[in-house]
Amino acid sequence: MDIKQLEFFVIACERGSLSQAAACMYTSQPNVSKTIRALEQELGRPLLNRTGKGVTPTVYGEKVLEYARMILKTTATISMLAVPNMKNSIRISTYPSNMMARMLVDFYNELGHRYSIEHHEGTVEEITNQVHQGISEIGIVYVAENQISTFQHILSHKNLEFVPLKTKKICLYVGKNHPLYEEESVAFEMLPSLKFVRGVRDFFSMEHHLENVSMGFIDTKDLKHVIYSDSDHVTVNLLLHTDVCSLGIDFMYDPYSQYQFKALPIEGCEPFLDIGYVHNPEHVLSEQAQWIIEKLLLMI
């Protein structure tokens, strides 16, 4: 038995659906189902009643749910006690991004004589876990607007808070070798004819978000993914030297635009992704964390 199993079980009970639990936890439904099944096998009794309408806890599951909530609350308290001294360092978690890397370069040039830097990259789930565990003081993430309330609810189990800073669009990134490089925008219906590089680690990829805003123009299963990689370095080189493109946040900060990329707006796609930071609201943000947030506001 581990904390993740209990967390998946609690969220599934609260949401009444394995698919909604997966959305909350930024993972896939099969992973949620497999994790809870493993817990049931270990305990030797079913925890959930599964129907076509969703899931509810069994009588035994109700008892386990009560204790699971207590355990999650206690582990959150223990994690708070483990938060390291941030006085002489900046500890930050972000999604893979060249922009984030350049921001840390600026931090080093301006404040490196006073603070050391500890940086981690990961998925939304990994980032929030790192902040929860005290590995990082803040985590930079993006969340769809229609998921904010659910995301905040999940974070409350970890004594964390998401502070949105700005709402952004999804766009198509292309390099000079791409036939659309001279275009000013791209239509939804053109996307299935393009070749994409896609990340492999985060279930809540840009493709997943695109599915929610394409208004029937495209089934994201029809997108042609020719390369799967979780490396920002690989993606950069593909955009520079091939006709492969990628979906991403409209996030091109001119002073950091060292590559000849172009962000093409997707026609009819309104801003709906909130970029912000996750932190523990019971802790006062350090000077160095505030520097990061102020810089991020300039970038976005």
Short mmCIF file of C-alpha atoms in Angstrom, two decimals:
data_model
loop_
_atom_site.label_atom_id
_atom_site.label_comp_id
_atom_site.label_asym_id
_atom_site.label_seq_id
_atom_site.Cartn_x
_atom_site.Cartn_y
_atom_site.Cartn_z
CA MET A 1 0.00 0.00 0.00
CA ASP A 2 1.27 3.48 -0.82
CA ILE A 3 0.10 7.09 -0.69
CA LYS A 4 -0.66 7.26 -4.43
CA GLN A 5 -3.08 4.32 -4.16
CA LEU A 6 -4.95 6.03 -1.32
CA GLU A 7 -4.94 9.34 -3.16
CA PHE A 8 -6.40 7.80 -6.34
CA PHE A 9 -9.05 5.99 -4.30
CA VAL A 10 -10.09 9.13 -2.39
CA ILE A 11 -10.33 11.24 -5.55
CA ALA A 12 -12.32 8.53 -7.38
CA CYS A 13 -14.81 8.47 -4.50
CA GLU A 14 -15.07 12.26 -4.37
CA ARG A 15 -15.51 12.63 -8.13
CA GLY A 16 -17.69 9.54 -8.57
CA SER A 17 -15.86 8.61 -11.74
CA LEU A 18 -12.57 7.00 -12.68
CA SER A 19 -12.25 9.20 -15.77
CA GLN A 20 -12.81 12.36 -13.72
CA ALA A 21 -10.31 11.11 -11.15
CA ALA A 22 -7.80 10.64 -13.97
CA ALA A 23 -8.44 14.20 -15.16
CA CYS A 24 -7.93 15.52 -11.63
CA MET A 25 -4.70 13.59 -11.13
CA TYR A 26 -3.28 14.36 -14.59
CA THR A 27 -3.00 10.72 -15.54
CA SER A 28 -4.95 8.16 -17.58
CA GLN A 29 -8.12 6.30 -16.59
CA PRO A 30 -6.46 2.88 -17.05
CA ASN A 31 -3.72 3.96 -14.63
CA VAL A 32 -6.29 5.04 -12.01
CA SER A 33 -8.22 1.79 -12.45
CA LYS A 34 -5.06 -0.34 -12.25
CA THR A 35 -3.83 1.48 -9.13
CA ILE A 36 -7.13 1.08 -7.27
CA ARG A 37 -7.42 -2.59 -8.36
CA ALA A 38 -3.97 -3.22 -6.89
CA LEU A 39 -5.10 -1.69 -3.59
CA GLU A 40 -8.24 -3.86 -3.59
CA GLN A 41 -6.17 -6.97 -4.25
CA GLU A 42 -3.83 -6.10 -1.40
CA LEU A 43 -6.73 -5.54 0.99
CA GLY A 44 -8.60 -8.59 -0.28
CA ARG A 45 -11.94 -6.81 -0.65
CA PRO A 46 -13.57 -4.50 -3.23
CA LEU A 47 -13.49 -0.80 -2.41
CA LEU A 48 -15.66 0.49 -5.25
CA ASN A 49 -19.01 -0.33 -6.81
CA ARG A 50 -18.46 0.12 -10.55
CA THR A 51 -21.43 0.88 -12.82
CA GLY A 52 -21.98 2.53 -16.17
CA LYS A 53 -22.82 5.75 -14.31
CA GLY A 54 -19.60 5.87 -12.32
CA VAL A 55 -18.20 4.57 -9.03
CA THR A 56 -19.27 4.66 -5.39
CA PRO A 57 -17.49 3.23 -2.34
CA THR A 58 -18.63 -0.13 -1.01
CA VAL A 59 -19.54 -0.42 2.67
CA TYR A 60 -15.98 -1.54 3.33
CA GLY A 61 -14.75 1.20 1.02
CA GLU A 62 -16.52 3.84 3.14
CA LYS A 63 -14.45 2.78 6.16
CA VAL A 64 -11.22 2.77 4.17
CA LEU A 65 -12.13 6.17 2.71
CA GLU A 66 -12.42 7.67 6.20
CA TYR A 67 -8.97 6.46 7.21
CA ALA A 68 -7.44 7.26 3.82
CA ARG A 69 -8.47 10.90 4.19
CA MET A 70 -6.89 11.01 7.64
CA ILE A 71 -3.66 9.51 6.29
CA LEU A 72 -3.46 12.00 3.41
CA LYS A 73 -4.04 14.90 5.78
CA THR A 74 -1.33 13.61 8.12
CA THR A 75 1.21 13.11 5.32
CA ALA A 76 0.56 16.67 4.14
CA THR A 77 1.34 17.92 7.65
CA ILE A 78 4.53 15.83 7.82
CA SER A 79 5.65 17.19 4.44
CA MET A 80 5.25 20.73 5.75
CA LEU A 81 7.65 19.93 8.57
CA ALA A 82 10.21 18.71 6.04
CA VAL A 83 10.35 21.95 4.02
CA PRO A 84 14.07 22.88 3.78
CA ASN A 85 15.58 26.24 4.60
CA MET A 86 15.05 28.39 1.51
CA LYS A 87 17.16 31.28 2.78
CA ASN A 88 20.17 30.66 0.57
CA SER A 89 18.62 28.99 -2.48
CA ILE A 90 15.81 28.99 -5.02
CA ARG A 91 14.11 25.63 -5.50
CA ILE A 92 11.71 25.53 -8.43
CA SER A 93 9.91 22.91 -10.52
CA THR A 94 8.67 23.61 -14.06
CA TYR A 95 7.53 21.84 -17.20
CA PRO A 96 10.33 21.35 -19.80
CA SER A 97 10.83 24.70 -21.50
CA ASN A 98 13.66 26.66 -23.05
CA MET A 99 11.98 29.84 -21.76
CA MET A 100 12.17 28.56 -18.19
CA ALA A 101 15.83 27.67 -18.68
CA ARG A 102 16.61 31.21 -19.89
CA MET A 103 14.74 32.68 -16.93
CA LEU A 104 17.02 30.73 -14.57
CA VAL A 105 20.04 32.00 -16.48
CA ASP A 106 18.84 35.55 -15.77
CA PHE A 107 18.35 34.62 -12.12
CA TYR A 108 21.92 33.37 -11.94
CA ASN A 109 23.31 36.50 -13.61
CA GLU A 110 21.37 38.84 -11.31
CA LEU A 111 21.24 36.94 -8.01
CA GLY A 112 23.60 33.98 -8.39
CA HIS A 113 26.11 35.61 -6.06
CA ARG A 114 23.53 35.37 -3.26
CA TYR A 115 21.57 32.17 -3.96
CA SER A 116 22.13 28.67 -5.30
CA ILE A 117 19.64 27.21 -7.80
CA GLU A 118 17.86 23.85 -7.68
CA HIS A 119 15.63 23.20 -10.71
CA HIS A 120 13.43 20.19 -11.52
CA GLU A 121 11.39 19.43 -14.65
CA GLY A 122 8.31 17.26 -14.80
CA THR A 123 4.63 16.80 -15.50
CA VAL A 124 1.93 18.69 -13.60
CA GLU A 125 1.60 15.78 -11.17
CA GLU A 126 5.37 15.57 -10.61
CA ILE A 127 5.66 19.33 -10.13
CA THR A 128 2.87 19.51 -7.54
CA ASN A 129 4.31 16.50 -5.71
CA GLN A 130 7.73 18.16 -5.55
CA VAL A 131 6.22 21.30 -4.02
CA HIS A 132 4.16 19.17 -1.63
CA GLN A 133 7.26 17.25 -0.53
CA GLY A 134 9.23 20.46 0.04
CA ILE A 135 11.68 19.70 -2.76
CA SER A 136 10.62 22.95 -4.46
CA GLU A 137 9.22 26.16 -3.03
CA ILE A 138 7.14 26.90 -6.13
CA GLY A 139 6.10 24.99 -9.23
CA ILE A 140 5.20 26.60 -12.57
CA VAL A 141 2.27 24.82 -14.27
CA TYR A 142 -0.55 25.41 -16.73
CA VAL A 143 -4.14 24.28 -16.16
CA ALA A 144 -7.24 24.51 -18.37
CA GLU A 145 -9.72 27.08 -17.01
CA ASN A 146 -12.51 24.51 -16.71
CA GLN A 147 -10.25 22.40 -14.48
CA ILE A 148 -9.18 25.13 -12.05
CA SER A 149 -11.76 24.41 -9.32
CA THR A 150 -11.07 20.66 -9.47
CA PHE A 151 -7.32 21.24 -9.51
CA GLN A 152 -7.57 23.52 -6.46
CA HIS A 153 -9.61 20.85 -4.68
CA ILE A 154 -6.95 18.22 -5.35
CA LEU A 155 -4.22 20.59 -4.16
CA SER A 156 -6.12 21.24 -0.93
CA HIS A 157 -5.38 17.64 0.08
CA LYS A 158 -1.71 18.59 -0.07
CA ASN A 159 -2.09 21.99 1.60
CA LEU A 160 -1.18 23.66 -1.68
CA GLU A 161 -2.68 26.46 -3.77
CA PHE A 162 -2.57 27.31 -7.48
CA VAL A 163 -2.23 31.03 -8.27
CA PRO A 164 -3.09 31.76 -11.94
CA LEU A 165 -1.16 34.62 -13.54
CA LYS A 166 -2.39 34.80 -17.13
CA THR A 167 -4.61 32.95 -19.60
CA LYS A 168 -2.97 31.82 -22.84
CA LYS A 169 -3.86 30.13 -26.13
CA ILE A 170 -2.65 26.94 -27.75
CA CYS A 171 -0.64 27.53 -30.91
CA LEU A 172 1.29 25.61 -33.55
CA TYR A 173 5.09 25.94 -33.44
CA VAL A 174 6.92 25.65 -36.77
CA GLY A 175 10.48 26.23 -37.93
CA LYS A 176 11.88 27.69 -41.15
CA ASN A 177 11.80 24.30 -42.88
CA HIS A 178 8.06 23.97 -42.39
CA PRO A 179 5.77 24.79 -45.36
CA LEU A 180 3.53 26.88 -43.08
CA TYR A 181 6.35 29.10 -41.81
CA GLU A 182 5.24 32.09 -43.89
CA GLU A 183 1.58 31.74 -42.89
CA GLU A 184 -0.06 33.93 -40.24
CA SER A 185 -2.41 31.30 -38.78
CA VAL A 186 -3.59 27.71 -39.21
CA ALA A 187 -7.11 26.23 -39.32
CA PHE A 188 -8.19 23.29 -37.16
CA GLU A 189 -9.00 21.19 -40.22
CA MET A 190 -5.40 21.50 -41.51
CA LEU A 191 -3.85 19.84 -38.46
CA PRO A 192 -4.39 16.17 -39.49
CA SER A 193 -2.23 16.77 -42.58
CA LEU A 194 0.78 17.87 -40.49
CA LYS A 195 3.54 15.86 -38.78
CA PHE A 196 3.95 16.32 -35.03
CA VAL A 197 6.39 15.66 -32.22
CA ARG A 198 4.54 14.81 -29.02
CA GLY A 199 5.59 14.48 -25.39
CA VAL A 200 5.26 11.03 -23.85
CA ARG A 201 5.13 11.66 -20.11
CA ASP A 202 2.11 13.86 -19.44
CA PHE A 203 -1.36 12.49 -20.17
CA PHE A 204 -2.60 16.08 -20.22
CA SER A 205 -0.68 16.96 -23.34
CA MET A 206 -1.51 19.84 -25.65
CA GLU A 207 -3.29 17.32 -27.88
CA HIS A 208 -5.68 16.52 -25.04
CA HIS A 209 -6.48 20.20 -24.57
CA LEU A 210 -6.92 20.69 -28.30
CA GLU A 211 -9.64 18.06 -28.25
CA ASN A 212 -11.68 20.30 -25.96
CA VAL A 213 -11.55 23.38 -28.20
CA SER A 214 -11.59 22.04 -31.77
CA MET A 215 -15.41 22.20 -31.86
CA GLY A 216 -15.70 19.05 -33.92
CA PHE A 217 -13.22 20.11 -36.59
CA ILE A 218 -10.75 17.43 -35.62
CA ASP A 219 -10.49 14.14 -33.77
CA THR A 220 -7.09 14.33 -32.08
CA LYS A 221 -6.60 10.61 -32.74
CA ASP A 222 -6.19 11.61 -36.40
CA LEU A 223 -3.10 13.74 -35.70
CA LYS A 224 0.04 12.26 -37.26
CA HIS A 225 2.64 11.86 -34.49
CA VAL A 226 5.91 10.83 -36.09
CA ILE A 227 8.11 11.34 -33.01
CA TYR A 228 7.42 10.93 -29.29
CA SER A 229 9.85 12.54 -26.87
CA ASP A 230 9.79 14.26 -23.48
CA SER A 231 12.98 16.19 -24.34
CA ASP A 232 12.71 19.91 -25.02
CA HIS A 233 16.15 19.68 -26.67
CA VAL A 234 14.90 17.06 -29.17
CA THR A 235 11.81 19.14 -29.94
CA VAL A 236 13.92 22.25 -30.56
CA ASN A 237 16.18 20.43 -33.01
CA LEU A 238 13.25 18.89 -34.86
CA LEU A 239 11.65 22.30 -35.30
CA LEU A 240 14.94 23.78 -36.46
CA HIS A 241 15.91 21.14 -38.98
CA THR A 242 12.78 19.27 -40.17
CA ASP A 243 9.21 19.83 -41.32
CA VAL A 244 7.87 18.48 -38.01
CA CYS A 245 5.77 20.86 -35.88
CA SER A 246 4.48 20.84 -32.31
CA LEU A 247 1.55 22.11 -30.30
CA GLY A 248 2.28 24.36 -27.34
CA ILE A 249 1.30 27.39 -25.32
CA ASP A 250 1.53 30.74 -27.09
CA PHE A 251 4.58 31.64 -25.03
CA MET A 252 7.23 33.44 -27.10
CA TYR A 253 9.10 35.97 -25.00
CA ASP A 254 11.05 38.06 -27.54
CA PRO A 255 14.24 38.59 -25.47
CA TYR A 256 14.49 34.79 -25.15
CA SER A 257 13.62 33.98 -28.78
CA GLN A 258 16.99 32.59 -29.75
CA TYR A 259 15.58 30.18 -32.34
CA GLN A 260 13.83 30.85 -35.64
CA PHE A 261 10.48 29.48 -34.56
CA LYS A 262 7.08 30.86 -35.40
CA ALA A 263 3.99 30.50 -33.22
CA LEU A 264 0.97 30.22 -35.51
CA PRO A 265 -2.41 30.99 -33.89
CA ILE A 266 -5.03 28.28 -34.38
CA GLU A 267 -8.05 29.96 -35.92
CA GLY A 268 -11.04 30.14 -33.58
CA CYS A 269 -9.06 28.96 -30.52
CA GLU A 270 -9.58 31.38 -27.64
CA PRO A 271 -7.30 31.65 -24.57
CA PHE A 272 -8.21 28.95 -22.04
CA LEU A 273 -4.97 27.74 -20.38
CA ASP A 274 -4.05 29.43 -17.12
CA ILE A 275 -0.30 29.68 -16.44
CA GLY A 276 0.57 30.17 -12.80
CA TYR A 277 2.39 28.75 -9.83
CA VAL A 278 1.73 26.19 -7.11
CA HIS A 279 2.89 26.92 -3.58
CA ASN A 280 2.10 26.32 0.06
CA PRO A 281 -0.08 29.29 1.14
CA GLU A 282 1.00 28.85 4.76
CA HIS A 283 4.58 29.80 3.85
CA VAL A 284 5.60 33.34 2.95
CA LEU A 285 7.21 33.38 -0.47
CA SER A 286 10.94 34.02 -0.35
CA GLU A 287 12.58 36.97 -2.09
CA GLN A 288 13.95 34.66 -4.76
CA ALA A 289 10.56 33.05 -5.42
CA GLN A 290 9.01 36.49 -5.79
CA TRP A 291 11.73 37.35 -8.32
CA ILE A 292 10.75 34.28 -10.37
CA ILE A 293 7.06 35.20 -10.29
CA GLU A 294 7.70 38.81 -11.31
CA LYS A 295 9.91 37.63 -14.19
CA LEU A 296 7.30 35.12 -15.27
CA LEU A 297 4.67 37.86 -15.39
CA LEU A 298 6.89 39.81 -17.79
CA MET A 299 7.40 36.75 -19.96
CA ILE A 300 3.76 35.79 -20.34
#
